[in-house]
Short mmCIF file of C-alpha atoms and ligand atoms in Angstrom, two decimals:
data_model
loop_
_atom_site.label_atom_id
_atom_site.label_comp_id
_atom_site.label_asym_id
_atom_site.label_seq_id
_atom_site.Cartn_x
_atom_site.Cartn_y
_atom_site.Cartn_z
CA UNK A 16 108.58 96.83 86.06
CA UNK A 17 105.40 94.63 85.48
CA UNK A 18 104.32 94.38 82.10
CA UNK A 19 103.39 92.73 78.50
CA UNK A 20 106.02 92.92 75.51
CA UNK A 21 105.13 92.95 71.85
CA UNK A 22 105.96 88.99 70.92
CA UNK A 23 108.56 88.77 68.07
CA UNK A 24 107.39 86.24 66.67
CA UNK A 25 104.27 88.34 65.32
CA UNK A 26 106.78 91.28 64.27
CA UNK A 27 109.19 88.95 62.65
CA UNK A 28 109.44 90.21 58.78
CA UNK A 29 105.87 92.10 59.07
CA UNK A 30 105.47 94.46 56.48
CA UNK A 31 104.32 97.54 58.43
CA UNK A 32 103.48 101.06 56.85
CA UNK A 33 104.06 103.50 59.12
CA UNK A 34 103.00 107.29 58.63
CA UNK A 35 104.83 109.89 60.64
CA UNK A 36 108.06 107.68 61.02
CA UNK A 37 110.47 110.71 61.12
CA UNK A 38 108.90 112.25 63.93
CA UNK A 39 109.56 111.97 67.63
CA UNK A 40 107.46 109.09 68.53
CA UNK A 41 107.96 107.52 64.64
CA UNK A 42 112.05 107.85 65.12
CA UNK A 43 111.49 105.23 68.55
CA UNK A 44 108.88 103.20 66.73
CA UNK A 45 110.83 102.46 63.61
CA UNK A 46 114.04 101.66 66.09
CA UNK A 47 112.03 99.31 67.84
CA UNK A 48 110.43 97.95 64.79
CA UNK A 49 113.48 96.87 63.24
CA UNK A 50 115.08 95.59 66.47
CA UNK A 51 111.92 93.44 66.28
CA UNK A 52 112.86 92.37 62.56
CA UNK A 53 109.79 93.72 60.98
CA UNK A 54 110.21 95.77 57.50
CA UNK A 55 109.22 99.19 57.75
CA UNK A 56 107.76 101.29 55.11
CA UNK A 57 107.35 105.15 56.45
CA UNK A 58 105.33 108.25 55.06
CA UNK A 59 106.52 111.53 56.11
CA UNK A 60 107.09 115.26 55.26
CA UNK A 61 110.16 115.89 52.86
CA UNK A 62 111.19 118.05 55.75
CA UNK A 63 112.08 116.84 58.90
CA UNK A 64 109.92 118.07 61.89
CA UNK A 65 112.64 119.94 64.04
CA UNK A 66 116.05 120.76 63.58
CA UNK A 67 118.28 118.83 65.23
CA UNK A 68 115.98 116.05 64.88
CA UNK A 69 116.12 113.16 66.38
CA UNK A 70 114.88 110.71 62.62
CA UNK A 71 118.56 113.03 61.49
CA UNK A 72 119.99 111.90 64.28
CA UNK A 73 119.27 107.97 64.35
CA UNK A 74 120.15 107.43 60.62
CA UNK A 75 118.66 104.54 60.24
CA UNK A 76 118.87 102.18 57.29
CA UNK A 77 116.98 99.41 55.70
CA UNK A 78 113.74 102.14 55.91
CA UNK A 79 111.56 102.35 52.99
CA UNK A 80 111.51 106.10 53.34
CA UNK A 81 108.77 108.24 51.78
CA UNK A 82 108.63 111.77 51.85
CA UNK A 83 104.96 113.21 50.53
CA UNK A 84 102.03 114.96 52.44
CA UNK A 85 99.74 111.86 53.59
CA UNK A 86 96.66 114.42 53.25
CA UNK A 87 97.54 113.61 49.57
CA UNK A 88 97.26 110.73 47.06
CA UNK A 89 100.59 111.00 46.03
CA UNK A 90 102.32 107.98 48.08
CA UNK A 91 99.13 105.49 47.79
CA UNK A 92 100.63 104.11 44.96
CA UNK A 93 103.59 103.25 46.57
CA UNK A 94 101.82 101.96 49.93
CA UNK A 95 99.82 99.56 47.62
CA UNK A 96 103.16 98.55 46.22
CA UNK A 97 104.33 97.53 49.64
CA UNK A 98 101.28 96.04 50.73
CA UNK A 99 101.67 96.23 54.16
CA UNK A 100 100.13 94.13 56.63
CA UNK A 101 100.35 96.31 59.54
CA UNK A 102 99.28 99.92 58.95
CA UNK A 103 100.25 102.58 62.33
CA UNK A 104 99.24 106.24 61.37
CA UNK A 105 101.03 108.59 63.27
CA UNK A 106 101.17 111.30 60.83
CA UNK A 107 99.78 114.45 62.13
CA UNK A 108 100.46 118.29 62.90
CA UNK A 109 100.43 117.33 66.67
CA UNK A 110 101.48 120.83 68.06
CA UNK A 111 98.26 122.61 70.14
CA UNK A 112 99.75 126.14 69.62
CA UNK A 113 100.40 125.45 65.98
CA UNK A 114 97.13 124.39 65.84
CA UNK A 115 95.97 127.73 67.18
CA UNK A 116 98.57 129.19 64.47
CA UNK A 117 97.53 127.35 61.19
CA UNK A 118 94.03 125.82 62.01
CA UNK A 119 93.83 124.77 58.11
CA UNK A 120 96.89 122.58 58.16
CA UNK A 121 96.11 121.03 61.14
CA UNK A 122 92.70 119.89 60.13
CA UNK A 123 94.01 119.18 56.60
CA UNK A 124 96.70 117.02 57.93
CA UNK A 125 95.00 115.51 60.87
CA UNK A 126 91.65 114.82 59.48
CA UNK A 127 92.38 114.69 55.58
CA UNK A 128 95.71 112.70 55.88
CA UNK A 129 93.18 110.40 58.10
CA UNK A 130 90.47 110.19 55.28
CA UNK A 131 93.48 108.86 53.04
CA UNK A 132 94.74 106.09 55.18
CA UNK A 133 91.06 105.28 55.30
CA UNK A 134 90.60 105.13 51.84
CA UNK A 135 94.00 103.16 51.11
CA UNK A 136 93.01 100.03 53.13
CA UNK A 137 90.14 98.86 51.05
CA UNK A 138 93.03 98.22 48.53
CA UNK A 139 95.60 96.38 50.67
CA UNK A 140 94.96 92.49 50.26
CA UNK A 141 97.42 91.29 53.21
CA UNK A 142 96.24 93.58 55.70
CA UNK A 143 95.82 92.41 58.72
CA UNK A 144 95.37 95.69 61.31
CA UNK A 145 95.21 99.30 61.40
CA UNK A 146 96.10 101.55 64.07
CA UNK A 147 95.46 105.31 64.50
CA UNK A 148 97.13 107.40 66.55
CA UNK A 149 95.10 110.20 68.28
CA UNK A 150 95.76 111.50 71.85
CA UNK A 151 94.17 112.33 75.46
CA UNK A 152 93.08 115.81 74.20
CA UNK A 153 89.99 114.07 72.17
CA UNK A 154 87.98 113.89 74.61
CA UNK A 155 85.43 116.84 75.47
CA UNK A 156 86.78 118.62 78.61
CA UNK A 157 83.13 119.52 79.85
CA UNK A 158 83.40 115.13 81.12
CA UNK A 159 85.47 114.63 84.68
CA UNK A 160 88.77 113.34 84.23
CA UNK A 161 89.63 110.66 84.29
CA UNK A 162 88.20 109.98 80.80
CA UNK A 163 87.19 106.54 79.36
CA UNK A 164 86.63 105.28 76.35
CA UNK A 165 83.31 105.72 76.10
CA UNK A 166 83.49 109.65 76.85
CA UNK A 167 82.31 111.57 74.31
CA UNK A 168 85.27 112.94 71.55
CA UNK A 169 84.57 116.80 71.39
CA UNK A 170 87.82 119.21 71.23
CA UNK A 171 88.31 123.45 72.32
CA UNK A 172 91.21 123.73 70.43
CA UNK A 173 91.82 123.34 66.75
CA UNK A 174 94.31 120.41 67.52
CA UNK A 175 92.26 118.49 69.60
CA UNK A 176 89.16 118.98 67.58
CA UNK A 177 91.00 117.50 64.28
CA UNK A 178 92.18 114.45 66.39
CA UNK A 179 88.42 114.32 67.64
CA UNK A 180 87.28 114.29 64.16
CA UNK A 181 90.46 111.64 63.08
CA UNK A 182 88.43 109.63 65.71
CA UNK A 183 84.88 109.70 64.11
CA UNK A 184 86.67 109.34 60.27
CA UNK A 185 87.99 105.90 62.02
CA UNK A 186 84.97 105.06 63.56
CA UNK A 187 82.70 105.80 60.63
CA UNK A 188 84.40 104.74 57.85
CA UNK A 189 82.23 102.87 55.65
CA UNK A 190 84.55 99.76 53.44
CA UNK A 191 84.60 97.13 55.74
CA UNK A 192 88.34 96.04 55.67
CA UNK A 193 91.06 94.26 58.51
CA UNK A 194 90.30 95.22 61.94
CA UNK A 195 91.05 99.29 62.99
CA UNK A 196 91.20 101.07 66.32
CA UNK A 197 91.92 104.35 67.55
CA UNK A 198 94.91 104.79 69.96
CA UNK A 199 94.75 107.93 72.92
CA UNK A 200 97.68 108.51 75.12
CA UNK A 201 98.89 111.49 76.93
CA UNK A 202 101.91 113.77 77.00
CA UNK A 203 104.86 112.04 76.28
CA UNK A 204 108.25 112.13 76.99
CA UNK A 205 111.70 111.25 75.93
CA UNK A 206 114.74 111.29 74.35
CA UNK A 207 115.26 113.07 71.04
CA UNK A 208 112.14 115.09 71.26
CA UNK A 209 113.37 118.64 69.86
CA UNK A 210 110.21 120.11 69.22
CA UNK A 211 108.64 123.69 70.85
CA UNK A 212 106.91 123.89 73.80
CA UNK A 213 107.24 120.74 74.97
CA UNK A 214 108.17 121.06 78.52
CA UNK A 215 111.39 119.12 78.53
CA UNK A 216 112.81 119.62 75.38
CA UNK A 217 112.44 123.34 76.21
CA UNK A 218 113.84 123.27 79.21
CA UNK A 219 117.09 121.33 78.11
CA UNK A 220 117.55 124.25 75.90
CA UNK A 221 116.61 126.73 78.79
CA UNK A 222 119.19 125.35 81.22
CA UNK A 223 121.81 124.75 78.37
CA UNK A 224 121.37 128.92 77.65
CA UNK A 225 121.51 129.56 81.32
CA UNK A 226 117.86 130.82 82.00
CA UNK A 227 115.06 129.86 83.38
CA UNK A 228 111.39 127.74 81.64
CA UNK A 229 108.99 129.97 81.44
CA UNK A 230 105.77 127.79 82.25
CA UNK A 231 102.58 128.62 80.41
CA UNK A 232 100.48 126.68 82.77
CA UNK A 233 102.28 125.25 86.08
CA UNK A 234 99.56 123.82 87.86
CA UNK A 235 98.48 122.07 84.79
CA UNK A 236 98.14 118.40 85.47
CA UNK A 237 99.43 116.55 82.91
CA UNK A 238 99.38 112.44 82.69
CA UNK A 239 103.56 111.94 81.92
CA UNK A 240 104.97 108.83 80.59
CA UNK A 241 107.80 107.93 78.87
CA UNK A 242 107.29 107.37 75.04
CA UNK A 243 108.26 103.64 75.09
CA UNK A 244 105.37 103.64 77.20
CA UNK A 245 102.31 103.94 74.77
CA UNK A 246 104.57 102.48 71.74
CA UNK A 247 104.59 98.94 73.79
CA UNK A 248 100.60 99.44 73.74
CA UNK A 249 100.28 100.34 70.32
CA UNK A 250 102.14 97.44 69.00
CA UNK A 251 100.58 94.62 71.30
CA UNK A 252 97.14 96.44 69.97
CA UNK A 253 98.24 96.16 66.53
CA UNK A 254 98.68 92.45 67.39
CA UNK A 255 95.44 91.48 69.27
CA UNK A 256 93.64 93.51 65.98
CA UNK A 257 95.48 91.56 63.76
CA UNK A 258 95.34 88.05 65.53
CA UNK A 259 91.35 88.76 65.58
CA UNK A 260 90.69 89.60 69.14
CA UNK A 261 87.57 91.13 70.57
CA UNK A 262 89.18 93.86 71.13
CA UNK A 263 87.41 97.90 71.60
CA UNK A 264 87.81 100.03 68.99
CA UNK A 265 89.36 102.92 70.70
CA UNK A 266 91.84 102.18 74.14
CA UNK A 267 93.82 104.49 76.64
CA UNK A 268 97.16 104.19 77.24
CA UNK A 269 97.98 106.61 80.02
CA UNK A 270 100.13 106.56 83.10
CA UNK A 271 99.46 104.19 86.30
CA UNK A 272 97.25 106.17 89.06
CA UNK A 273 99.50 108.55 90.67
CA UNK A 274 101.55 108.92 87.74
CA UNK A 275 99.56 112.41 86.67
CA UNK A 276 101.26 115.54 88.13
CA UNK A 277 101.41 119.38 87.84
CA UNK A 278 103.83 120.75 85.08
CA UNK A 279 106.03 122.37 88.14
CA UNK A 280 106.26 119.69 90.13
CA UNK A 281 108.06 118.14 87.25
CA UNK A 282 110.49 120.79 86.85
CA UNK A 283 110.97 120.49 90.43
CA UNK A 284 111.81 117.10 90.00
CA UNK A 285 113.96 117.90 86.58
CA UNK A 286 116.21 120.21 87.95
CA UNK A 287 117.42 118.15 90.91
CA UNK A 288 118.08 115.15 88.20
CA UNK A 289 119.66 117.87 85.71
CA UNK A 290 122.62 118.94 88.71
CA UNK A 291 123.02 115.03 89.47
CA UNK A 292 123.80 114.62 85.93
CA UNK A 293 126.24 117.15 85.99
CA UNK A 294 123.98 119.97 84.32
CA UNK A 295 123.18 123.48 85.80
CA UNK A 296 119.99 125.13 86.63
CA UNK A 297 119.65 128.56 86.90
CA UNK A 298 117.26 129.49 90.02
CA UNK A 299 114.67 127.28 90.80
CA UNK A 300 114.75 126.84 86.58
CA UNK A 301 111.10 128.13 86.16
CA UNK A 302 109.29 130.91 86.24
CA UNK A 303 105.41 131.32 85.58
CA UNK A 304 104.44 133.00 82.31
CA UNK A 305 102.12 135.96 82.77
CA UNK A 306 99.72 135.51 81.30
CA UNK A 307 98.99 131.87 79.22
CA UNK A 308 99.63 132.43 75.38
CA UNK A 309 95.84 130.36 74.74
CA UNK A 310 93.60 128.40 77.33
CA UNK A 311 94.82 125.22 77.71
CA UNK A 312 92.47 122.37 78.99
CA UNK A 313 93.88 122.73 82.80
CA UNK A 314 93.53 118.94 83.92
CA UNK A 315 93.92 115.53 81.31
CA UNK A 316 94.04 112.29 83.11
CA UNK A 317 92.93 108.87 81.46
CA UNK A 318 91.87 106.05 82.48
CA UNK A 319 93.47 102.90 81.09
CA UNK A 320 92.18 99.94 83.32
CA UNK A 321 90.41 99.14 79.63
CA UNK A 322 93.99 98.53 78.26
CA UNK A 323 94.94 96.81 81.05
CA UNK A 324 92.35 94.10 81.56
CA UNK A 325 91.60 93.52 77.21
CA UNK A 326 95.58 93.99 76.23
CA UNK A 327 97.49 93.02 79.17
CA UNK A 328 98.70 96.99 79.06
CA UNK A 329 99.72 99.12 81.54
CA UNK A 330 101.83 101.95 82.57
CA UNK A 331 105.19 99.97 83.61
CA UNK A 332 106.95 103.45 84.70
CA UNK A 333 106.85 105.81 86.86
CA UNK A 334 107.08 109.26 86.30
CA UNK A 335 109.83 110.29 87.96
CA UNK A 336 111.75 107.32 86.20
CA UNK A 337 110.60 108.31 82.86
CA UNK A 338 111.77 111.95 83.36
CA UNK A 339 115.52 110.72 84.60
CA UNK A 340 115.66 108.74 81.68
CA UNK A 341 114.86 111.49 79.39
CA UNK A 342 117.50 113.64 80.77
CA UNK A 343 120.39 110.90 80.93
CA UNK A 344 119.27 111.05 77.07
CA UNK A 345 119.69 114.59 76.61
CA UNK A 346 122.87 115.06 79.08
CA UNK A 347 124.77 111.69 77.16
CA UNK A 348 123.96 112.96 73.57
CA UNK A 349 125.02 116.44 74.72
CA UNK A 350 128.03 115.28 75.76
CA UNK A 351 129.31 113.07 72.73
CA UNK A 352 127.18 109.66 72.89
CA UNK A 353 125.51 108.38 69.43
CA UNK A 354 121.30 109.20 69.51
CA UNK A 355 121.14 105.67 68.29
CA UNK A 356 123.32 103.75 70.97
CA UNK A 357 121.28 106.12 73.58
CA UNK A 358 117.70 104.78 71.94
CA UNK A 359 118.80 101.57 71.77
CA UNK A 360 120.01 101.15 75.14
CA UNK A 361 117.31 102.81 76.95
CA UNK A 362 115.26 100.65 74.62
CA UNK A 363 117.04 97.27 75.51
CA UNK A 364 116.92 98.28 79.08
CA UNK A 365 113.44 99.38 79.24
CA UNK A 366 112.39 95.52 77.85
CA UNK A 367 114.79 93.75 79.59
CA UNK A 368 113.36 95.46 82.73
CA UNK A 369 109.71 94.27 81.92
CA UNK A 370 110.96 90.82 81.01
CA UNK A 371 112.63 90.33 84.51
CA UNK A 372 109.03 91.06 86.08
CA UNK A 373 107.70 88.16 87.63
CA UNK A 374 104.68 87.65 85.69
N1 NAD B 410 104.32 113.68 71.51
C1 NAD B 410 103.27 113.69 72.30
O1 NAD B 410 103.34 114.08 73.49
C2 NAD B 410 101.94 113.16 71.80
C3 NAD B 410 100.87 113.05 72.72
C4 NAD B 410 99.65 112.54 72.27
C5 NAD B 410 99.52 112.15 70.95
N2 NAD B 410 100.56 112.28 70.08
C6 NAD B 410 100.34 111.86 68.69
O2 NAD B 410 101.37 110.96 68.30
C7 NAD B 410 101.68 111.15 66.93
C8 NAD B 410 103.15 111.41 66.74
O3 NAD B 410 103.51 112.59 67.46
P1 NAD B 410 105.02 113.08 67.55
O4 NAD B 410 105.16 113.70 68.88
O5 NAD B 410 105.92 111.99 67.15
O6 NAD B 410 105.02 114.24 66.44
P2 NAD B 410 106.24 114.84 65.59
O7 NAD B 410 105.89 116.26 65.27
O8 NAD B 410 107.53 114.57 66.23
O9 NAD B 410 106.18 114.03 64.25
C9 NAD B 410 105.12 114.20 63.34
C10 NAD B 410 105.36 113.29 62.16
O10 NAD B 410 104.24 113.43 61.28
C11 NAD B 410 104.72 113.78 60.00
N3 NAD B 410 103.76 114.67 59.36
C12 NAD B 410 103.25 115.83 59.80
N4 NAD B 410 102.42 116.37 58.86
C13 NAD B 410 102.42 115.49 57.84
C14 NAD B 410 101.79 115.47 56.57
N5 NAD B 410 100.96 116.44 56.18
N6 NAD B 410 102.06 114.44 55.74
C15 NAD B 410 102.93 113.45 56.10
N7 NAD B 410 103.53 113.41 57.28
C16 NAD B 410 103.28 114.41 58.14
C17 NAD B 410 106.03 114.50 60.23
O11 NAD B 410 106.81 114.50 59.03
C18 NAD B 410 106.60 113.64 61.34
O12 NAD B 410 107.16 112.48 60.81
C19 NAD B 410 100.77 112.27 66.44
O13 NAD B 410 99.65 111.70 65.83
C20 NAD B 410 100.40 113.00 67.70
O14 NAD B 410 99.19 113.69 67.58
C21 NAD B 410 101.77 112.78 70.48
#
């Protein structure tokens, strides 16, 4: 795998504040974080975000866990206290059918708990870069796909709309302060992730009760990547923001071309990976839902070249790699391994295979 790798030597006893750290994407961040020696202060729910959960799971120490609702002031104080240098907000309600479900507490939380972040940097001497994290679904789906940055951010769904406006709160923010960008990848996927319809999580659990996914949309094209995928990005953006690079303010970090496939074709894929791992598959292991719970925005593809040619980003695996990997995750942790020795060594392997690119 061709690629760039965060450099050490910036991560090396950073202080970085990072919202959302108990969460799916947050669990692998803070791993990597500390096996990159930085010091990690994290903002999250008191409660975890899915049960089992992967945060549970990894037990990590050496955090400087906080538990409070970022849409609030109540853990500003203590961010201050930290002063971090490095601020990565991926704190959000990130579910589209919860979003349908509680449209308050997704805005609240995705465009609130934004306004806060905001507000907390004018205060933060040593900072030296903020990141937010938004996703593919900000972009108004009336615009071909692929999108690019400079699409416009629009949003059918409660979800989406909130990370569109999380966008514009970023963008328009008035206190001039360290350098700040907005972040946009795609469906990710991985280890650890127990949350609801999320295609694989839900079908580990399908195939571990013995029936079939039911698919909401199959043809759906999604852009899949592993979630090491987008953290790599995020963290060598952090680093050209903080070193003072003309950098955008907004970047892509989805798949390679040909890396964006229908949901079933996935499953497809899955099932023959599940048996070689040892698992069974009922059927073909899907079956079509009749009739979609909510529209869902049918195609999502981005284009990243932006990433690639101003970061040195891009999409280092492939699909079909990214979904075995997830499933050796699920099948080893399902039968006995550690959720931390399984993140770490997919981690370890995933760099080491980037560092023995030729470059
Ligand atoms: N997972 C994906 O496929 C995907 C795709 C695109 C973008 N994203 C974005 O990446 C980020 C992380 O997503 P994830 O999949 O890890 O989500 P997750 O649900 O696993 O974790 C969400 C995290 O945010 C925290 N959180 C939620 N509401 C909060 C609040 N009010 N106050 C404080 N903390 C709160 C939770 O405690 C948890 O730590 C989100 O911003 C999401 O929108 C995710």
């Amino acid at each position: 795998m061709t690629g760039r790798l965060p450099d050490p030597g910036f991560w090396r006893g950073r202080r970085v504040l990072l919202t959302g750290h108990t969460g799916f994407k947050g669990s692998w961040l803070t791993t990597w974080l500390q096996q990159l020696d930085a010091e990690v202060m994290g903002v999250s729910l008191p409660a975890l975000p899915t049960e089992p959960s992967l945060w549970a799971q990894l037990d990590l120490a050496g955090v400087h866990d906080v538990r409070a609702d970022v849409a609030t002031d109540s853990w500003t104080a203590e961010a201050r206290g930290f002063s971090p240098e490095v601020v990565l907000h991926l704190a959000a309600q990130p579910i589209v059918s919860v979003g349908h479900a509680e449209p308050a507490r997704t805005f609240e939380t995705n465009v609130q708990g934004t306004v806060r972040v905001m507000e907390l940097l004018a205060d933060l001497d040593d900072l030296m870069a903020t990141l937010v994290v938004t996703t593919d679904k900000v972009y108004d789906p009336d615009q071909s796909a692929p999108h690019t940055e400079d699409h416009h951010v629009g949003g059918v769904d409660p979800y989406s709309a909130s990370k569109a406006a999380a966008e514009l709160v970023v963008r328009s923010w008035p206190r001039t302060t360290a350098p700040r960008a907005t972040a946009r990848a795609g469906n990710v996927i991985g280890g650890g992730d127990w949350a609801d319809r999320r295609l694989l999580p839900d079908l580990v659990r399908a195939w571990g009760d013995g029936e079939q996914v039911l698919l909401r949309c199959p043809q759906g094209v999604r852009p899949w990547q592993h979630v090491l995928e987008p953290l790599r990005g995020y963290l060598l953006y952090a680093e050209a923001l903080a070193a003072g690079r003309d950098v955008p303010p907004a970047l892509n970090f989805g798949p390679a071309d040909g890396q964006s496939v229908a949901v079933a074709e996935v499953v497809q894929y899955a099932a023959v990976q599940w048996r070689h791992l040892g698992g069974t598959v009922p059927g073909s292991g899907w079956v079509a839902a009749p009739h979609p719970a909510f529209d869902e925005t049918p195609e999502l593809t981005l284009d990243s070249r932006l990433a690639a040619d101003r970061l040195g980003w891009s999409g280092a695996m492939h699909w079909q790699d990214a979904v075995t990997l997830t499933l050796e995750w699920y099948r080893g942790v399902g039968s006995g391994a550690a959720a931390a020795d399984m993140v770490r060594g997919q981690l370890a392997s995933y760099t080491a295979g980037i560092l023995e690119a030729p470059s």
